[in-house]
Amino acid sequence: MAVPQAAQDAVLQTSQPMPADSVEVKGYDFNKGIDYHALLQTFRTTGFQATNFGMAVEEVQRMLAKRAEALPPAEECDSPEEAAIAAESQPKTNCTVFLGFTSNMISSGVRDTLRYLVQHKLVDVVVTTA
């Protein structure tokens, strides 16, 4: 399906080469372990606002605390079949973590953090734009 010319002209602009002295956008690689000094240094090249980062940290702490709470006991079942159905429908944790972001986040150093979160199953659902 062809993209209408008006859409191409308004949205689909050709990328321009970056200047040679540009700083590469890159985030922290959590798979190398936690080095807080190196992590803080990557904020300079991550392309994310520190204020929003602080707010996100607080929200993540609330989600992790909720996820760590014990689940209420499962309902008593009369048969093994009912027990199997109940087990399938029972949530695994108290908190389903949705991670939503705009597609431009992938072109910043935040992509390394997003990859880590998904790779290590710290989020349950990813929602992004195209």
A tleap script that builds the chain and sets N, CA, C and O, in Angstrom:
source leaprc.protein.ff14SB
mol = sequence {
  NMET ALA VAL PRO GLN ALA ALA GLN ASP ALA
  VAL LEU GLN THR SER GLN PRO MET PRO ALA
  ASP SER VAL GLU VAL LYS GLY TYR ASP PHE
  ASN LYS GLY ILE ASP TYR HIE ALA LEU LEU
  GLN THR PHE ARG THR THR GLY PHE GLN ALA
  THR ASN PHE GLY MET ALA VAL GLU GLU VAL
  GLN ARG MET LEU ALA LYS ARG ALA GLU ALA
  LEU PRO PRO ALA GLU GLU CYS ASP SER PRO
  GLU GLU ALA ALA ILE ALA ALA GLU SER GLN
  PRO LYS THR ASN CYS THR VAL PHE LEU GLY
  PHE THR SER ASN MET ILE SER SER GLY VAL
  ARG ASP THR LEU ARG TYR LEU VAL GLN HIE
  LYS LEU VAL ASP VAL VAL VAL THR THR CALA
}
set mol.1.N position { 0.843 -1.165 0.000 }
set mol.1.CA position { 0.000 0.000 0.000 }
set mol.1.C position { 0.892 1.232 0.000 }
set mol.1.O position { 1.790 1.354 0.832 }
set mol.2.N position { 0.649 2.126 -0.913 }
set mol.2.CA position { 1.458 3.338 -1.043 }
set mol.2.C position { 1.041 4.363 0.004 }
set mol.2.O position { -0.138 4.498 0.330 }
set mol.3.N position { 2.029 5.079 0.522 }
set mol.3.CA position { 1.763 6.146 1.480 }
set mol.3.C position { 1.428 7.402 0.685 }
set mol.3.O position { 2.162 7.768 -0.234 }
set mol.4.N position { 0.304 8.077 1.037 }
set mol.4.CA position { -0.050 9.300 0.307 }
set mol.4.C position { 1.078 10.338 0.385 }
set mol.4.O position { 1.743 10.468 1.413 }
set mol.5.N position { 1.279 11.056 -0.687 }
set mol.5.CA position { 2.357 12.029 -0.771 }
set mol.5.C position { 2.249 13.081 0.338 }
set mol.5.O position { 3.267 13.496 0.892 }
set mol.6.N position { 1.035 13.514 0.665 }
set mol.6.CA position { 0.847 14.516 1.729 }
set mol.6.C position { 1.395 13.997 3.057 }
set mol.6.O position { 1.992 14.758 3.818 }
set mol.7.N position { 1.196 12.699 3.344 }
set mol.7.CA position { 1.711 12.112 4.574 }
set mol.7.C position { 3.232 12.053 4.547 }
set mol.7.O position { 3.891 12.352 5.543 }
set mol.8.N position { 3.779 11.670 3.411 }
set mol.8.CA position { 5.233 11.622 3.297 }
set mol.8.C position { 5.845 12.996 3.520 }
set mol.8.O position { 6.844 13.132 4.227 }
set mol.9.N position { 5.239 14.018 2.910 }
set mol.9.CA position { 5.766 15.371 3.033 }
set mol.9.C position { 5.668 15.896 4.460 }
set mol.9.O position { 6.545 16.633 4.912 }
set mol.10.N position { 4.596 15.518 5.180 }
set mol.10.CA position { 4.366 16.045 6.525 }
set mol.10.C position { 5.087 15.251 7.608 }
set mol.10.O position { 5.524 15.827 8.604 }
set mol.11.N position { 5.216 13.948 7.431 }
set mol.11.CA position { 5.698 13.096 8.513 }
set mol.11.C position { 6.984 12.357 8.176 }
set mol.11.O position { 7.907 12.324 8.989 }
set mol.12.N position { 7.056 11.781 7.023 }
set mol.12.CA position { 8.157 10.896 6.675 }
set mol.12.C position { 9.319 11.669 6.061 }
set mol.12.O position { 9.572 11.599 4.859 }
set mol.13.N position { 10.011 12.400 6.911 }
set mol.13.CA position { 11.141 13.191 6.454 }
set mol.13.C position { 12.402 12.322 6.403 }
set mol.13.O position { 12.573 11.421 7.224 }
set mol.14.N position { 13.253 12.589 5.467 }
set mol.14.CA position { 14.517 11.875 5.335 }
set mol.14.C position { 15.453 12.303 6.461 }
set mol.14.O position { 15.581 13.491 6.756 }
set mol.15.N position { 16.102 11.329 7.082 }
set mol.15.CA position { 17.059 11.627 8.151 }
set mol.15.C position { 18.268 12.349 7.586 }
set mol.15.O position { 18.697 12.108 6.457 }
set mol.16.N position { 18.801 13.236 8.402 }
set mol.16.CA position { 20.004 13.961 8.039 }
set mol.16.C position { 21.184 13.352 8.792 }
set mol.16.O position { 21.018 12.891 9.922 }
set mol.17.N position { 22.356 13.341 8.194 }
set mol.17.CA position { 23.523 12.806 8.909 }
set mol.17.C position { 23.815 13.654 10.146 }
set mol.17.O position { 23.656 14.874 10.133 }
set mol.18.N position { 24.246 12.982 11.214 }
set mol.18.CA position { 24.608 13.688 12.444 }
set mol.18.C position { 25.967 14.343 12.265 }
set mol.18.O position { 26.823 13.812 11.558 }
set mol.19.N position { 26.175 15.497 12.900 }
set mol.19.CA position { 27.498 16.127 12.847 }
set mol.19.C position { 28.554 15.194 13.452 }
set mol.19.O position { 28.258 14.418 14.360 }
set mol.20.N position { 29.759 15.277 12.952 }
set mol.20.CA position { 30.838 14.383 13.382 }
set mol.20.C position { 31.123 14.496 14.876 }
set mol.20.O position { 31.558 13.521 15.489 }
set mol.21.N position { 30.888 15.664 15.477 }
set mol.21.CA position { 31.206 15.853 16.897 }
set mol.21.C position { 30.003 15.563 17.812 }
set mol.21.O position { 30.038 15.903 18.995 }
set mol.22.N position { 28.942 14.939 17.278 }
set mol.22.CA position { 27.759 14.619 18.079 }
set mol.22.C position { 28.081 13.554 19.116 }
set mol.22.O position { 28.906 12.670 18.888 }
set mol.23.N position { 27.409 13.657 20.266 }
set mol.23.CA position { 27.550 12.655 21.321 }
set mol.23.C position { 26.606 11.504 21.001 }
set mol.23.O position { 25.437 11.731 20.689 }
set mol.24.N position { 27.102 10.271 21.076 }
set mol.24.CA position { 26.277 9.101 20.804 }
set mol.24.C position { 25.264 8.909 21.937 }
set mol.24.O position { 25.624 8.954 23.113 }
set mol.25.N position { 24.010 8.698 21.578 }
set mol.25.CA position { 22.973 8.432 22.565 }
set mol.25.C position { 23.093 6.972 22.975 }
set mol.25.O position { 22.975 6.066 22.150 }
set mol.26.N position { 23.329 6.761 24.270 }
set mol.26.CA position { 23.559 5.406 24.761 }
set mol.26.C position { 23.212 5.358 26.236 }
set mol.26.O position { 23.544 6.269 26.995 }
set mol.27.N position { 22.546 4.293 26.634 }
set mol.27.CA position { 22.180 4.105 28.031 }
set mol.27.C position { 23.097 3.125 28.729 }
set mol.27.O position { 24.078 2.643 28.163 }
set mol.28.N position { 22.755 2.845 29.967 }
set mol.28.CA position { 23.537 1.942 30.797 }
set mol.28.C position { 23.174 0.489 30.487 }
set mol.28.O position { 21.999 0.176 30.298 }
set mol.29.N position { 24.164 -0.395 30.433 }
set mol.29.CA position { 23.929 -1.819 30.211 }
set mol.29.C position { 23.896 -2.515 31.573 }
set mol.29.O position { 24.940 -2.802 32.158 }
set mol.30.N position { 22.673 -2.786 32.076 }
set mol.30.CA position { 22.513 -3.394 33.387 }
set mol.30.C position { 23.036 -4.826 33.440 }
set mol.30.O position { 23.271 -5.346 34.530 }
set mol.31.N position { 23.221 -5.464 32.315 }
set mol.31.CA position { 23.750 -6.828 32.314 }
set mol.31.C position { 25.204 -6.877 32.765 }
set mol.31.O position { 25.719 -7.956 33.055 }
set mol.32.N position { 25.865 -5.745 32.828 }
set mol.32.CA position { 27.250 -5.699 33.300 }
set mol.32.C position { 27.312 -5.540 34.814 }
set mol.32.O position { 28.391 -5.355 35.376 }
set mol.33.N position { 26.161 -5.610 35.476 }
set mol.33.CA position { 26.110 -5.415 36.925 }
set mol.33.C position { 25.809 -3.957 37.235 }
set mol.33.O position { 25.730 -3.121 36.334 }
set mol.34.N position { 25.646 -3.666 38.509 }
set mol.34.CA position { 25.308 -2.308 38.916 }
set mol.34.C position { 26.566 -1.579 39.365 }
set mol.34.O position { 27.174 -1.919 40.379 }
set mol.35.N position { 26.938 -0.581 38.596 }
set mol.35.CA position { 28.022 0.333 38.935 }
set mol.35.C position { 27.368 1.717 38.962 }
set mol.35.O position { 27.168 2.331 37.914 }
set mol.36.N position { 27.037 2.202 40.154 }
set mol.36.CA position { 26.261 3.434 40.263 }
set mol.36.C position { 26.958 4.632 39.638 }
set mol.36.O position { 26.305 5.502 39.063 }
set mol.37.N position { 28.254 4.680 39.746 }
set mol.37.CA position { 28.991 5.793 39.126 }
set mol.37.C position { 28.812 5.771 37.611 }
set mol.37.O position { 28.516 6.795 36.995 }
set mol.38.N position { 28.995 4.589 37.020 }
set mol.38.CA position { 28.826 4.465 35.567 }
set mol.38.C position { 27.375 4.721 35.163 }
set mol.38.O position { 27.123 5.343 34.131 }
set mol.39.N position { 26.423 4.251 35.963 }
set mol.39.CA position { 25.008 4.481 35.678 }
set mol.39.C position { 24.709 5.973 35.628 }
set mol.39.O position { 24.066 6.448 34.692 }
set mol.40.N position { 25.169 6.709 36.624 }
set mol.40.CA position { 24.924 8.155 36.649 }
set mol.40.C position { 25.620 8.861 35.488 }
set mol.40.O position { 25.101 9.842 34.956 }
set mol.41.N position { 26.771 8.373 35.103 }
set mol.41.CA position { 27.461 8.973 33.964 }
set mol.41.C position { 26.671 8.804 32.671 }
set mol.41.O position { 26.730 9.669 31.797 }
set mol.42.N position { 25.935 7.705 32.535 }
set mol.42.CA position { 25.191 7.489 31.296 }
set mol.42.C position { 23.991 8.414 31.162 }
set mol.42.O position { 23.459 8.568 30.063 }
set mol.43.N position { 23.554 9.034 32.252 }
set mol.43.CA position { 22.439 9.977 32.143 }
set mol.43.C position { 22.777 11.107 31.177 }
set mol.43.O position { 21.887 11.659 30.529 }
set mol.44.N position { 24.031 11.445 31.082 }
set mol.44.CA position { 24.453 12.516 30.171 }
set mol.44.C position { 24.165 12.158 28.713 }
set mol.44.O position { 23.937 13.041 27.886 }
set mol.45.N position { 24.176 10.871 28.406 }
set mol.45.CA position { 23.971 10.446 27.014 }
set mol.45.C position { 22.668 9.674 26.817 }
set mol.45.O position { 22.421 9.145 25.733 }
set mol.46.N position { 21.837 9.605 27.850 }
set mol.46.CA position { 20.597 8.839 27.755 }
set mol.46.C position { 19.492 9.612 27.053 }
set mol.46.O position { 18.660 9.001 26.381 }
set mol.47.N position { 19.455 10.923 27.182 }
set mol.47.CA position { 18.433 11.726 26.531 }
set mol.47.C position { 17.132 11.741 27.295 }
set mol.47.O position { 16.074 11.903 26.687 }
set mol.48.N position { 17.167 11.578 28.611 }
set mol.48.CA position { 15.958 11.524 29.427 }
set mol.48.C position { 16.046 12.596 30.501 }
set mol.48.O position { 17.150 12.934 30.930 }
set mol.49.N position { 14.923 13.140 30.950 }
set mol.49.CA position { 14.909 14.218 31.932 }
set mol.49.C position { 15.041 13.652 33.342 }
set mol.49.O position { 14.365 12.685 33.693 }
set mol.50.N position { 15.905 14.251 34.144 }
set mol.50.CA position { 16.159 13.759 35.497 }
set mol.50.C position { 14.911 13.832 36.377 }
set mol.50.O position { 14.684 12.930 37.184 }
set mol.51.N position { 14.114 14.860 36.247 }
set mol.51.CA position { 12.896 14.968 37.058 }
set mol.51.C position { 11.960 13.805 36.775 }
set mol.51.O position { 11.446 13.182 37.704 }
set mol.52.N position { 11.736 13.510 35.513 }
set mol.52.CA position { 10.877 12.386 35.166 }
set mol.52.C position { 11.475 11.065 35.631 }
set mol.52.O position { 10.742 10.143 35.987 }
set mol.53.N position { 12.765 10.969 35.630 }
set mol.53.CA position { 13.424 9.761 36.107 }
set mol.53.C position { 13.115 9.545 37.589 }
set mol.53.O position { 12.783 8.433 38.000 }
set mol.54.N position { 13.223 10.595 38.382 }
set mol.54.CA position { 12.930 10.491 39.811 }
set mol.54.C position { 11.494 10.064 40.065 }
set mol.54.O position { 11.234 9.231 40.933 }
set mol.55.N position { 10.564 10.631 39.314 }
set mol.55.CA position { 9.156 10.250 39.454 }
set mol.55.C position { 8.949 8.788 39.058 }
set mol.55.O position { 8.169 8.073 39.687 }
set mol.56.N position { 9.638 8.359 38.032 }
set mol.56.CA position { 9.526 6.968 37.580 }
set mol.56.C position { 10.074 6.012 38.633 }
set mol.56.O position { 9.501 4.945 38.855 }
set mol.57.N position { 11.166 6.378 39.278 }
set mol.57.CA position { 11.751 5.532 40.326 }
set mol.57.C position { 10.738 5.323 41.454 }
set mol.57.O position { 10.565 4.204 41.938 }
set mol.58.N position { 10.076 6.395 41.868 }
set mol.58.CA position { 9.074 6.275 42.927 }
set mol.58.C position { 7.933 5.348 42.510 }
set mol.58.O position { 7.475 4.528 43.306 }
set mol.59.N position { 7.482 5.476 41.279 }
set mol.59.CA position { 6.389 4.629 40.795 }
set mol.59.C position { 6.816 3.166 40.718 }
set mol.59.O position { 6.044 2.275 41.073 }
set mol.60.N position { 8.031 2.916 40.261 }
set mol.60.CA position { 8.545 1.551 40.188 }
set mol.60.C position { 8.632 0.953 41.587 }
set mol.60.O position { 8.309 -0.219 41.779 }
set mol.61.N position { 9.062 1.740 42.558 }
set mol.61.CA position { 9.141 1.232 43.931 }
set mol.61.C position { 7.762 0.828 44.446 }
set mol.61.O position { 7.631 -0.187 45.130 }
set mol.62.N position { 6.728 1.615 44.122 }
set mol.62.CA position { 5.361 1.258 44.524 }
set mol.62.C position { 4.904 -0.029 43.839 }
set mol.62.O position { 4.279 -0.880 44.470 }
set mol.63.N position { 5.214 -0.172 42.554 }
set mol.63.CA position { 4.816 -1.381 41.826 }
set mol.63.C position { 5.508 -2.613 42.391 }
set mol.63.O position { 4.872 -3.647 42.592 }
set mol.64.N position { 6.807 -2.508 42.649 }
set mol.64.CA position { 7.543 -3.657 43.173 }
set mol.64.C position { 7.044 -4.046 44.564 }
set mol.64.O position { 6.969 -5.231 44.887 }
set mol.65.N position { 6.705 -3.055 45.383 }
set mol.65.CA position { 6.164 -3.350 46.711 }
set mol.65.C position { 4.832 -4.078 46.593 }
set mol.65.O position { 4.583 -5.042 47.318 }
set mol.66.N position { 3.980 -3.624 45.687 }
set mol.66.CA position { 2.682 -4.272 45.488 }
set mol.66.C position { 2.862 -5.688 44.946 }
set mol.66.O position { 2.162 -6.612 45.361 }
set mol.67.N position { 3.791 -5.850 44.027 }
set mol.67.CA position { 4.049 -7.161 43.424 }
set mol.67.C position { 4.563 -8.153 44.466 }
set mol.67.O position { 4.315 -9.354 44.356 }
set mol.68.N position { 5.281 -7.653 45.480 }
set mol.68.CA position { 5.861 -8.518 46.513 }
set mol.68.C position { 4.836 -8.951 47.564 }
set mol.68.O position { 5.089 -9.899 48.307 }
set mol.69.N position { 3.682 -8.275 47.642 }
set mol.69.CA position { 2.658 -8.654 48.610 }
set mol.69.C position { 2.127 -10.042 48.294 }
set mol.69.O position { 2.032 -10.443 47.134 }
set mol.70.N position { 1.784 -10.765 49.354 }
set mol.70.CA position { 1.237 -12.109 49.170 }
set mol.70.C position { -0.141 -12.027 48.517 }
set mol.70.O position { -0.928 -11.124 48.802 }
set mol.71.N position { -0.411 -12.977 47.646 }
set mol.71.CA position { -1.723 -13.058 47.010 }
set mol.71.C position { -2.738 -13.624 47.996 }
set mol.71.O position { -2.385 -14.411 48.874 }
set mol.72.N position { -4.002 -13.222 47.850 }
set mol.72.CA position { -5.018 -13.841 48.698 }
set mol.72.C position { -5.122 -15.332 48.368 }
set mol.72.O position { -4.806 -15.739 47.251 }
set mol.73.N position { -5.554 -16.134 49.315 }
set mol.73.CA position { -5.630 -17.579 49.037 }
set mol.73.C position { -6.626 -17.878 47.919 }
set mol.73.O position { -7.632 -17.187 47.754 }
set mol.74.N position { -6.322 -18.910 47.169 }
set mol.74.CA position { -7.208 -19.332 46.072 }
set mol.74.C position { -8.485 -19.915 46.660 }
set mol.74.O position { -8.497 -20.426 47.780 }
set mol.75.N position { -9.549 -19.829 45.889 }
set mol.75.CA position { -10.833 -20.366 46.336 }
set mol.75.C position { -10.759 -21.892 46.424 }
set mol.75.O position { -10.035 -22.542 45.670 }
set mol.76.N position { -11.519 -22.434 47.355 }
set mol.76.CA position { -11.625 -23.885 47.481 }
set mol.76.C position { -12.388 -24.423 46.268 }
set mol.76.O position { -13.364 -23.812 45.832 }
set mol.77.N position { -11.955 -25.550 45.726 }
set mol.77.CA position { -12.602 -26.139 44.552 }
set mol.77.C position { -13.105 -27.537 44.905 }
set mol.77.O position { -12.520 -28.234 45.734 }
set mol.78.N position { -14.205 -27.931 44.256 }
set mol.78.CA position { -14.813 -29.232 44.515 }
set mol.78.C position { -14.174 -30.366 43.727 }
set mol.78.O position { -14.290 -31.529 44.112 }
set mol.79.N position { -13.499 -30.040 42.624 }
set mol.79.CA position { -12.928 -31.098 41.794 }
set mol.79.C position { -11.557 -30.668 41.277 }
set mol.79.O position { -11.242 -29.478 41.261 }
set mol.80.N position { -10.747 -31.633 40.857 }
set mol.80.CA position { -9.441 -31.294 40.278 }
set mol.80.C position { -9.567 -30.422 39.029 }
set mol.80.O position { -8.720 -29.565 38.777 }
set mol.81.N position { -10.628 -30.643 38.249 }
set mol.81.CA position { -10.837 -29.846 37.038 }
set mol.81.C position { -11.078 -28.380 37.400 }
set mol.81.O position { -10.505 -27.479 36.788 }
set mol.82.N position { -11.925 -28.155 38.394 }
set mol.82.CA position { -12.193 -26.799 38.856 }
set mol.82.C position { -10.919 -26.160 39.413 }
set mol.82.O position { -10.666 -24.976 39.190 }
set mol.83.N position { -10.126 -26.938 40.131 }
set mol.83.CA position { -8.870 -26.431 40.689 }
set mol.83.C position { -7.909 -26.007 39.585 }
set mol.83.O position { -7.226 -24.989 39.700 }
set mol.84.N position { -7.864 -26.804 38.506 }
set mol.84.CA position { -6.985 -26.469 37.375 }
set mol.84.C position { -7.436 -25.175 36.708 }
set mol.84.O position { -6.613 -24.328 36.361 }
set mol.85.N position { -8.754 -25.026 36.531 }
set mol.85.CA position { -9.278 -23.794 35.918 }
set mol.85.C position { -8.998 -22.597 36.822 }
set mol.85.O position { -8.597 -21.536 36.344 }
set mol.86.N position { -9.205 -22.764 38.110 }
set mol.86.CA position { -8.960 -21.672 39.059 }
set mol.86.C position { -7.489 -21.275 39.062 }
set mol.86.O position { -7.165 -20.089 39.133 }
set mol.87.N position { -6.591 -22.269 38.984 }
set mol.87.CA position { -5.149 -21.979 38.970 }
set mol.87.C position { -4.757 -21.177 37.738 }
set mol.87.O position { -3.922 -20.276 37.822 }
set mol.88.N position { -5.357 -21.499 36.591 }
set mol.88.CA position { -5.065 -20.770 35.350 }
set mol.88.C position { -5.542 -19.327 35.417 }
set mol.88.O position { -4.891 -18.428 34.885 }
set mol.89.N position { -6.679 -19.105 36.072 }
set mol.89.CA position { -7.238 -17.753 36.103 }
set mol.89.C position { -6.703 -16.918 37.263 }
set mol.89.O position { -6.916 -15.706 37.302 }
set mol.90.N position { -6.012 -17.554 38.205 }
set mol.90.CA position { -5.458 -16.837 39.353 }
set mol.90.C position { -4.275 -15.993 38.889 }
set mol.90.O position { -3.385 -16.510 38.213 }
set mol.91.N position { -4.242 -14.701 39.239 }
set mol.91.CA position { -3.083 -13.883 38.856 }
set mol.91.C position { -1.808 -14.392 39.527 }
set mol.91.O position { -1.853 -14.959 40.619 }
set mol.92.N position { -0.685 -14.183 38.867 }
set mol.92.CA position { 0.601 -14.637 39.401 }
set mol.92.C position { 1.124 -13.696 40.485 }
set mol.92.O position { 1.832 -14.118 41.399 }
set mol.93.N position { 0.765 -12.415 40.371 }
set mol.93.CA position { 1.191 -11.408 41.348 }
set mol.93.C position { 0.039 -10.441 41.599 }
set mol.93.O position { -0.989 -10.491 40.923 }
set mol.94.N position { 0.224 -9.569 42.571 }
set mol.94.CA position { -0.764 -8.542 42.897 }
set mol.94.C position { -0.728 -7.358 41.945 }
set mol.94.O position { -1.564 -6.461 42.044 }
set mol.95.N position { 0.203 -7.342 41.049 }
set mol.95.CA position { 0.401 -6.154 40.223 }
set mol.95.C position { 0.835 -6.561 38.820 }
set mol.95.O position { 1.863 -7.215 38.648 }
set mol.96.N position { 0.056 -6.176 37.828 }
set mol.96.CA position { 0.459 -6.372 36.438 }
set mol.96.C position { 1.124 -5.084 35.979 }
set mol.96.O position { 0.498 -4.024 35.976 }
set mol.97.N position { 2.377 -5.172 35.595 }
set mol.97.CA position { 3.148 -3.982 35.238 }
set mol.97.C position { 3.082 -3.759 33.732 }
set mol.97.O position { 3.547 -4.583 32.946 }
set mol.98.N position { 2.494 -2.626 33.346 }
set mol.98.CA position { 2.440 -2.203 31.959 }
set mol.98.C position { 3.558 -1.191 31.739 }
set mol.98.O position { 3.733 -0.273 32.541 }
set mol.99.N position { 4.304 -1.353 30.675 }
set mol.99.CA position { 5.336 -0.386 30.305 }
set mol.99.C position { 4.912 0.251 28.992 }
set mol.99.O position { 4.879 -0.410 27.954 }
set mol.100.N position { 4.591 1.533 29.041 }
set mol.100.CA position { 4.186 2.251 27.845 }
set mol.100.C position { 5.198 3.326 27.503 }
set mol.100.O position { 5.688 4.034 28.383 }
set mol.101.N position { 5.504 3.442 26.234 }
set mol.101.CA position { 6.441 4.475 25.795 }
set mol.101.C position { 6.219 4.761 24.321 }
set mol.101.O position { 5.690 3.939 23.574 }
set mol.102.N position { 6.641 5.950 23.931 }
set mol.102.CA position { 6.556 6.314 22.521 }
set mol.102.C position { 7.737 5.702 21.786 }
set mol.102.O position { 8.789 5.453 22.376 }
set mol.103.N position { 7.557 5.465 20.510 }
set mol.103.CA position { 8.587 4.758 19.735 }
set mol.103.C position { 9.916 5.506 19.698 }
set mol.103.O position { 10.964 4.885 19.519 }
set mol.104.N position { 9.893 6.818 19.863 }
set mol.104.CA position { 11.159 7.555 19.812 }
set mol.104.C position { 12.066 7.231 21.000 }
set mol.104.O position { 13.257 7.543 20.961 }
set mol.105.N position { 11.533 6.617 22.048 }
set mol.105.CA position { 12.367 6.230 23.195 }
set mol.105.C position { 13.395 5.179 22.784 }
set mol.105.O position { 14.466 5.094 23.386 }
set mol.106.N position { 13.080 4.381 21.767 }
set mol.106.CA position { 14.003 3.344 21.320 }
set mol.106.C position { 15.245 3.955 20.681 }
set mol.106.O position { 16.311 3.341 20.691 }
set mol.107.N position { 15.116 5.160 20.124 }
set mol.107.CA position { 16.279 5.779 19.488 }
set mol.107.C position { 17.133 6.548 20.490 }
set mol.107.O position { 18.121 7.172 20.104 }
set mol.108.N position { 16.768 6.512 21.770 }
set mol.108.CA position { 17.597 7.134 22.810 }
set mol.108.C position { 18.279 6.028 23.605 }
set mol.108.O position { 18.032 4.844 23.373 }
set mol.109.N position { 19.114 6.408 24.520 }
set mol.109.CA position { 19.799 5.431 25.357 }
set mol.109.C position { 18.878 4.685 26.294 }
set mol.109.O position { 19.289 3.706 26.917 }
set mol.110.N position { 17.632 5.132 26.407 }
set mol.110.CA position { 16.658 4.453 27.253 }
set mol.110.C position { 16.363 3.060 26.719 }
set mol.110.O position { 15.896 2.198 27.464 }
set mol.111.N position { 16.625 2.830 25.450 }
set mol.111.CA position { 16.341 1.509 24.857 }
set mol.111.C position { 17.074 0.404 25.610 }
set mol.111.O position { 16.569 -0.716 25.698 }
set mol.112.N position { 18.236 0.690 26.146 }
set mol.112.CA position { 18.987 -0.320 26.883 }
set mol.112.C position { 18.279 -0.682 28.186 }
set mol.112.O position { 18.289 -1.842 28.598 }
set mol.113.N position { 17.676 0.292 28.823 }
set mol.113.CA position { 16.910 0.043 30.038 }
set mol.113.C position { 15.633 -0.723 29.712 }
set mol.113.O position { 15.267 -1.656 30.427 }
set mol.114.N position { 14.955 -0.334 28.637 }
set mol.114.CA position { 13.731 -1.030 28.229 }
set mol.114.C position { 14.024 -2.495 27.930 }
set mol.114.O position { 13.281 -3.383 28.346 }
set mol.115.N position { 15.100 -2.737 27.216 }
set mol.115.CA position { 15.499 -4.116 26.899 }
set mol.115.C position { 15.725 -4.913 28.175 }
set mol.115.O position { 15.251 -6.043 28.291 }
set mol.116.N position { 16.442 -4.341 29.131 }
set mol.116.CA position { 16.729 -5.028 30.389 }
set mol.116.C position { 15.441 -5.388 31.126 }
set mol.116.O position { 15.297 -6.508 31.616 }
set mol.117.N position { 14.501 -4.436 31.207 }
set mol.117.CA position { 13.249 -4.669 31.923 }
set mol.117.C position { 12.463 -5.827 31.319 }
set mol.117.O position { 11.920 -6.660 32.045 }
set mol.118.N position { 12.405 -5.878 29.999 }
set mol.118.CA position { 11.674 -6.947 29.323 }
set mol.118.C position { 12.439 -8.265 29.439 }
set mol.118.O position { 11.856 -9.305 29.744 }
set mol.119.N position { 13.725 -8.213 29.197 }
set mol.119.CA position { 14.560 -9.411 29.224 }
set mol.119.C position { 14.479 -10.119 30.582 }
set mol.119.O position { 14.504 -11.349 30.646 }
set mol.120.N position { 14.384 -9.346 31.655 }
set mol.120.CA position { 14.386 -9.914 33.005 }
set mol.120.C position { 12.990 -9.986 33.614 }
set mol.120.O position { 12.838 -10.127 34.827 }
set mol.121.N position { 11.967 -9.888 32.752 }
set mol.121.CA position { 10.569 -10.070 33.143 }
set mol.121.C position { 10.153 -9.154 34.293 }
set mol.121.O position { 9.411 -9.563 35.186 }
set mol.122.N position { 10.633 -7.924 34.263 }
set mol.122.CA position { 10.237 -6.934 35.261 }
set mol.122.C position { 8.994 -6.170 34.821 }
set mol.122.O position { 8.434 -5.394 35.595 }
set mol.123.N position { 8.565 -6.386 33.592 }
set mol.123.CA position { 7.299 -5.843 33.099 }
set mol.123.C position { 6.495 -6.992 32.510 }
set mol.123.O position { 7.050 -7.971 32.011 }
set mol.124.N position { 5.176 -6.850 32.580 }
set mol.124.CA position { 4.303 -7.905 32.070 }
set mol.124.C position { 3.784 -7.592 30.680 }
set mol.124.O position { 3.570 -8.502 29.880 }
set mol.125.N position { 3.575 -6.295 30.377 }
set mol.125.CA position { 2.979 -5.879 29.121 }
set mol.125.C position { 3.735 -4.666 28.607 }
set mol.125.O position { 4.024 -3.746 29.372 }
set mol.126.N position { 4.060 -4.654 27.312 }
set mol.126.CA position { 4.705 -3.515 26.675 }
set mol.126.C position { 3.722 -2.921 25.671 }
set mol.126.O position { 3.163 -3.628 24.833 }
set mol.127.N position { 3.523 -1.603 25.773 }
set mol.127.CA position { 2.649 -0.887 24.849 }
set mol.127.C position { 3.446 0.269 24.280 }
set mol.127.O position { 3.974 1.089 25.031 }
set mol.128.N position { 3.539 0.345 22.944 }
set mol.128.CA position { 4.289 1.430 22.314 }
set mol.128.C position { 3.604 1.851 21.032 }
set mol.128.O position { 2.710 1.175 20.523 }
set mol.129.N position { 4.050 2.985 20.527 }
set mol.129.CA position { 3.520 3.481 19.256 }
set mol.129.C position { 4.382 2.963 18.125 }
set mol.129.O position { 5.498 2.493 18.345 }
set mol.130.N position { 3.861 3.050 16.919 }
set mol.130.CA position { 4.610 2.594 15.752 }
set mol.130.C position { 5.435 3.729 15.186 }
set mol.130.O position { 6.141 3.545 14.195 }
savepdb mol mol.pdb
quit
